[in-house]
Amino acid sequence: MTIKSINARDTLTVRHPVLRPGRPIEDCCFELDNHASSLHLGMEFNGEIIAVLSALPIKCVNFPNLKSMRLRGIATLPAFQKKGLGSQLIIEIEKRLLKLKKIRLIWLNARISAKSFYQNLGYKTLGETINIRGIGIHQFMYKKLLE
């Protein structure tokens, strides 16, 4: 298995069936997916992308003075879940963002079912849970870099 940079379009083959099953594929396209500063990683196995993650240049309202990136579309195909692939992608994106030196914060809205996954990677919670209509209950989580 190999982690590689991919484009936003390549994330859809994993985002759609995992994060938005039964909904239009357009629901898997995020604001700033195609921004020049956005980063997309894919885990490749036998020539197929099986897990994805995107980091988008979206300011964090909870930490407005820190240059930040938002993680979105973190997904692994069902046959490959619970094997540590998501953790590997997050560790890799953190390394890449650290190299950018100006990025001080990574943040995301985590599904409640994934909250402990992110906590195990050093992410902290802040505030109350929120209900994202049509998707479910989420928790704001963040991790500061370069402390």
PDB file of C-alpha atoms in Angstrom:
ATOM      1  CA  MET A   1       0.000   0.000   0.000  1.00  0.00           C
ATOM      2  CA  THR A   2       1.231   3.439  -0.937  1.00  0.00           C
ATOM      3  CA  ILE A   3       0.180   6.944   0.089  1.00  0.00           C
ATOM      4  CA  LYS A   4       0.208   9.383  -2.792  1.00  0.00           C
ATOM      5  CA  SER A   5      -1.027  12.840  -3.707  1.00  0.00           C
ATOM      6  CA  ILE A   6      -4.206  12.727  -5.772  1.00  0.00           C
ATOM      7  CA  ASN A   7      -6.644  15.302  -7.130  1.00  0.00           C
ATOM      8  CA  ALA A   8     -10.097  16.099  -5.768  1.00  0.00           C
ATOM      9  CA  ARG A   9     -11.846  14.081  -8.492  1.00  0.00           C
ATOM     10  CA  ASP A  10      -9.912  10.945  -7.475  1.00  0.00           C
ATOM     11  CA  THR A  11     -11.305  11.153  -3.930  1.00  0.00           C
ATOM     12  CA  LEU A  12     -14.885  10.652  -5.101  1.00  0.00           C
ATOM     13  CA  THR A  13     -14.606   6.891  -5.670  1.00  0.00           C
ATOM     14  CA  VAL A  14     -14.122   6.496  -1.910  1.00  0.00           C
ATOM     15  CA  ARG A  15     -15.963   9.541  -0.522  1.00  0.00           C
ATOM     16  CA  HIS A  16     -19.217   8.693  -2.293  1.00  0.00           C
ATOM     17  CA  PRO A  17     -19.855   5.100  -1.147  1.00  0.00           C
ATOM     18  CA  VAL A  18     -18.513   5.692   2.374  1.00  0.00           C
ATOM     19  CA  LEU A  19     -19.653   9.206   3.301  1.00  0.00           C
ATOM     20  CA  ARG A  20     -22.683   9.885   1.094  1.00  0.00           C
ATOM     21  CA  PRO A  21     -24.156   6.520   0.005  1.00  0.00           C
ATOM     22  CA  GLY A  22     -27.384   6.836  -1.918  1.00  0.00           C
ATOM     23  CA  ARG A  23     -26.952  10.561  -2.418  1.00  0.00           C
ATOM     24  CA  PRO A  24     -25.865  12.416  -5.557  1.00  0.00           C
ATOM     25  CA  ILE A  25     -22.116  12.307  -6.174  1.00  0.00           C
ATOM     26  CA  GLU A  26     -22.145  16.123  -6.187  1.00  0.00           C
ATOM     27  CA  ASP A  27     -22.719  15.909  -2.405  1.00  0.00           C
ATOM     28  CA  CYS A  28     -19.158  14.593  -2.164  1.00  0.00           C
ATOM     29  CA  CYS A  29     -17.627  17.699  -3.716  1.00  0.00           C
ATOM     30  CA  PHE A  30     -16.488  20.210  -1.117  1.00  0.00           C
ATOM     31  CA  GLU A  31     -15.898  23.930  -1.253  1.00  0.00           C
ATOM     32  CA  LEU A  32     -12.219  24.603  -2.024  1.00  0.00           C
ATOM     33  CA  ASP A  33     -11.591  21.013  -3.194  1.00  0.00           C
ATOM     34  CA  ASN A  34      -9.887  22.458  -6.267  1.00  0.00           C
ATOM     35  CA  HIS A  35      -8.129  25.361  -4.546  1.00  0.00           C
ATOM     36  CA  ALA A  36      -4.393  25.596  -5.304  1.00  0.00           C
ATOM     37  CA  SER A  37      -3.555  25.143  -1.584  1.00  0.00           C
ATOM     38  CA  SER A  38      -5.765  22.087  -1.061  1.00  0.00           C
ATOM     39  CA  LEU A  39      -4.059  18.747  -0.495  1.00  0.00           C
ATOM     40  CA  HIS A  40      -5.603  15.361  -1.252  1.00  0.00           C
ATOM     41  CA  LEU A  41      -4.044  12.055  -0.253  1.00  0.00           C
ATOM     42  CA  GLY A  42      -5.009   8.573  -1.334  1.00  0.00           C
ATOM     43  CA  MET A  43      -3.954   5.146  -0.138  1.00  0.00           C
ATOM     44  CA  GLU A  44      -3.381   2.967  -3.180  1.00  0.00           C
ATOM     45  CA  PHE A  45      -3.607  -0.825  -3.188  1.00  0.00           C
ATOM     46  CA  ASN A  46      -3.256  -2.879  -6.383  1.00  0.00           C
ATOM     47  CA  GLY A  47      -3.727   0.238  -8.489  1.00  0.00           C
ATOM     48  CA  GLU A  48      -6.940   1.347  -6.753  1.00  0.00           C
ATOM     49  CA  ILE A  49      -7.526   4.176  -4.290  1.00  0.00           C
ATOM     50  CA  ILE A  50      -8.989   2.574  -1.149  1.00  0.00           C
ATOM     51  CA  ALA A  51      -8.742   5.426   1.397  1.00  0.00           C
ATOM     52  CA  VAL A  52      -8.713   9.211   1.053  1.00  0.00           C
ATOM     53  CA  LEU A  53      -8.251  12.412   2.992  1.00  0.00           C
ATOM     54  CA  SER A  54      -8.398  16.077   2.011  1.00  0.00           C
ATOM     55  CA  ALA A  55      -6.908  19.149   3.706  1.00  0.00           C
ATOM     56  CA  LEU A  56      -8.571  22.382   2.632  1.00  0.00           C
ATOM     57  CA  PRO A  57      -7.450  25.974   3.328  1.00  0.00           C
ATOM     58  CA  ILE A  58     -10.438  26.950   5.463  1.00  0.00           C
ATOM     59  CA  LYS A  59     -10.005  29.366   8.371  1.00  0.00           C
ATOM     60  CA  CYS A  60     -11.095  28.063  11.764  1.00  0.00           C
ATOM     61  CA  VAL A  61     -13.571  30.402  13.466  1.00  0.00           C
ATOM     62  CA  ASN A  62     -12.597  29.002  16.882  1.00  0.00           C
ATOM     63  CA  PHE A  63      -8.935  29.958  16.342  1.00  0.00           C
ATOM     64  CA  PRO A  64      -9.094  32.902  13.898  1.00  0.00           C
ATOM     65  CA  ASN A  65      -5.486  34.008  14.469  1.00  0.00           C
ATOM     66  CA  LEU A  66      -3.953  30.652  13.540  1.00  0.00           C
ATOM     67  CA  LYS A  67      -3.351  29.732   9.909  1.00  0.00           C
ATOM     68  CA  SER A  68      -5.281  26.513   9.530  1.00  0.00           C
ATOM     69  CA  MET A  69      -6.335  23.684   7.250  1.00  0.00           C
ATOM     70  CA  ARG A  70      -9.571  21.746   7.565  1.00  0.00           C
ATOM     71  CA  LEU A  71      -9.614  17.982   7.147  1.00  0.00           C
ATOM     72  CA  ARG A  72     -12.584  16.682   5.167  1.00  0.00           C
ATOM     73  CA  GLY A  73     -13.648  13.587   3.286  1.00  0.00           C
ATOM     74  CA  ILE A  74     -11.656  11.163   5.412  1.00  0.00           C
ATOM     75  CA  ALA A  75     -12.863   7.759   4.274  1.00  0.00           C
ATOM     76  CA  THR A  76     -11.775   4.156   3.749  1.00  0.00           C
ATOM     77  CA  LEU A  77     -13.624   1.587   1.667  1.00  0.00           C
ATOM     78  CA  PRO A  78     -15.442  -0.912   3.936  1.00  0.00           C
ATOM     79  CA  ALA A  79     -13.258  -3.919   3.025  1.00  0.00           C
ATOM     80  CA  PHE A  80     -10.183  -2.017   4.237  1.00  0.00           C
ATOM     81  CA  GLN A  81     -11.540  -0.347   7.383  1.00  0.00           C
ATOM     82  CA  LYS A  82     -10.097  -1.000  10.858  1.00  0.00           C
ATOM     83  CA  LYS A  83      -6.616  -1.628   9.440  1.00  0.00           C
ATOM     84  CA  GLY A  84      -5.019   1.711  10.401  1.00  0.00           C
ATOM     85  CA  LEU A  85      -5.160   3.272   6.939  1.00  0.00           C
ATOM     86  CA  GLY A  86      -6.981   6.390   8.116  1.00  0.00           C
ATOM     87  CA  SER A  87      -4.384   6.896  10.849  1.00  0.00           C
ATOM     88  CA  GLN A  88      -1.595   6.566   8.300  1.00  0.00           C
ATOM     89  CA  LEU A  89      -3.216   9.200   6.077  1.00  0.00           C
ATOM     90  CA  ILE A  90      -3.658  11.628   8.984  1.00  0.00           C
ATOM     91  CA  ILE A  91      -0.057  11.172  10.145  1.00  0.00           C
ATOM     92  CA  GLU A  92       1.139  11.797   6.582  1.00  0.00           C
ATOM     93  CA  ILE A  93      -0.965  14.944   6.114  1.00  0.00           C
ATOM     94  CA  GLU A  94       0.289  16.271   9.457  1.00  0.00           C
ATOM     95  CA  LYS A  95       3.889  15.768   8.284  1.00  0.00           C
ATOM     96  CA  ARG A  96       3.172  17.559   5.018  1.00  0.00           C
ATOM     97  CA  LEU A  97       1.428  20.438   6.761  1.00  0.00           C
ATOM     98  CA  LEU A  98       4.285  20.788   9.258  1.00  0.00           C
ATOM     99  CA  LYS A  99       6.644  21.256   6.318  1.00  0.00           C
ATOM    100  CA  LEU A 100       4.502  24.198   5.212  1.00  0.00           C
ATOM    101  CA  LYS A 101       5.518  25.841   8.545  1.00  0.00           C
ATOM    102  CA  LYS A 102       2.841  28.540   8.364  1.00  0.00           C
ATOM    103  CA  ILE A 103       0.060  26.036   9.093  1.00  0.00           C
ATOM    104  CA  ARG A 104      -0.485  26.119  12.856  1.00  0.00           C
ATOM    105  CA  LEU A 105      -3.780  24.260  13.229  1.00  0.00           C
ATOM    106  CA  ILE A 106      -5.631  21.306  11.736  1.00  0.00           C
ATOM    107  CA  TRP A 107      -9.353  21.108  12.422  1.00  0.00           C
ATOM    108  CA  LEU A 108     -12.382  19.056  11.439  1.00  0.00           C
ATOM    109  CA  ASN A 109     -15.960  18.215  12.280  1.00  0.00           C
ATOM    110  CA  ALA A 110     -15.780  14.562  13.280  1.00  0.00           C
ATOM    111  CA  ARG A 111     -18.657  12.142  13.177  1.00  0.00           C
ATOM    112  CA  ILE A 112     -19.426  11.127  16.754  1.00  0.00           C
ATOM    113  CA  SER A 113     -18.702   7.499  15.855  1.00  0.00           C
ATOM    114  CA  ALA A 114     -15.128   8.553  14.941  1.00  0.00           C
ATOM    115  CA  LYS A 115     -14.443  10.860  17.907  1.00  0.00           C
ATOM    116  CA  SER A 116     -12.213   8.392  19.802  1.00  0.00           C
ATOM    117  CA  PHE A 117     -10.291   7.650  16.577  1.00  0.00           C
ATOM    118  CA  TYR A 118      -9.235  11.311  16.371  1.00  0.00           C
ATOM    119  CA  GLN A 119      -8.611  11.587  20.113  1.00  0.00           C
ATOM    120  CA  ASN A 120      -6.170   8.675  19.830  1.00  0.00           C
ATOM    121  CA  LEU A 121      -4.272  10.753  17.237  1.00  0.00           C
ATOM    122  CA  GLY A 122      -4.019  13.738  19.589  1.00  0.00           C
ATOM    123  CA  TYR A 123      -7.040  15.763  18.473  1.00  0.00           C
ATOM    124  CA  LYS A 124      -8.997  17.689  21.117  1.00  0.00           C
ATOM    125  CA  THR A 125     -12.678  18.542  21.262  1.00  0.00           C
ATOM    126  CA  LEU A 126     -14.149  22.000  21.722  1.00  0.00           C
ATOM    127  CA  GLY A 127     -17.752  23.038  22.212  1.00  0.00           C
ATOM    128  CA  GLU A 128     -20.995  21.159  21.917  1.00  0.00           C
ATOM    129  CA  THR A 129     -21.894  18.603  19.286  1.00  0.00           C
ATOM    130  CA  ILE A 130     -23.635  19.813  16.153  1.00  0.00           C
ATOM    131  CA  ASN A 131     -26.183  18.116  13.929  1.00  0.00           C
ATOM    132  CA  ILE A 132     -25.214  18.428  10.274  1.00  0.00           C
ATOM    133  CA  ARG A 133     -28.509  18.028   8.464  1.00  0.00           C
ATOM    134  CA  GLY A 134     -28.729  14.843   6.459  1.00  0.00           C
ATOM    135  CA  ILE A 135     -25.384  13.574   7.735  1.00  0.00           C
ATOM    136  CA  GLY A 136     -25.605  13.335  11.532  1.00  0.00           C
ATOM    137  CA  ILE A 137     -24.098  14.450  14.825  1.00  0.00           C
ATOM    138  CA  HIS A 138     -20.544  15.818  14.685  1.00  0.00           C
ATOM    139  CA  GLN A 139     -17.975  17.214  17.111  1.00  0.00           C
ATOM    140  CA  PHE A 140     -15.517  20.029  16.392  1.00  0.00           C
ATOM    141  CA  MET A 141     -11.960  18.723  16.879  1.00  0.00           C
ATOM    142  CA  TYR A 142      -8.559  20.301  16.409  1.00  0.00           C
ATOM    143  CA  LYS A 143      -4.828  19.786  16.755  1.00  0.00           C
ATOM    144  CA  LYS A 144      -2.272  22.568  17.041  1.00  0.00           C
ATOM    145  CA  LEU A 145       0.999  22.208  15.163  1.00  0.00           C
ATOM    146  CA  LEU A 146       4.376  23.793  15.944  1.00  0.00           C
ATOM    147  CA  GLU A 147       3.726  24.299  19.648  1.00  0.00           C
TER     148      GLU A 147
END
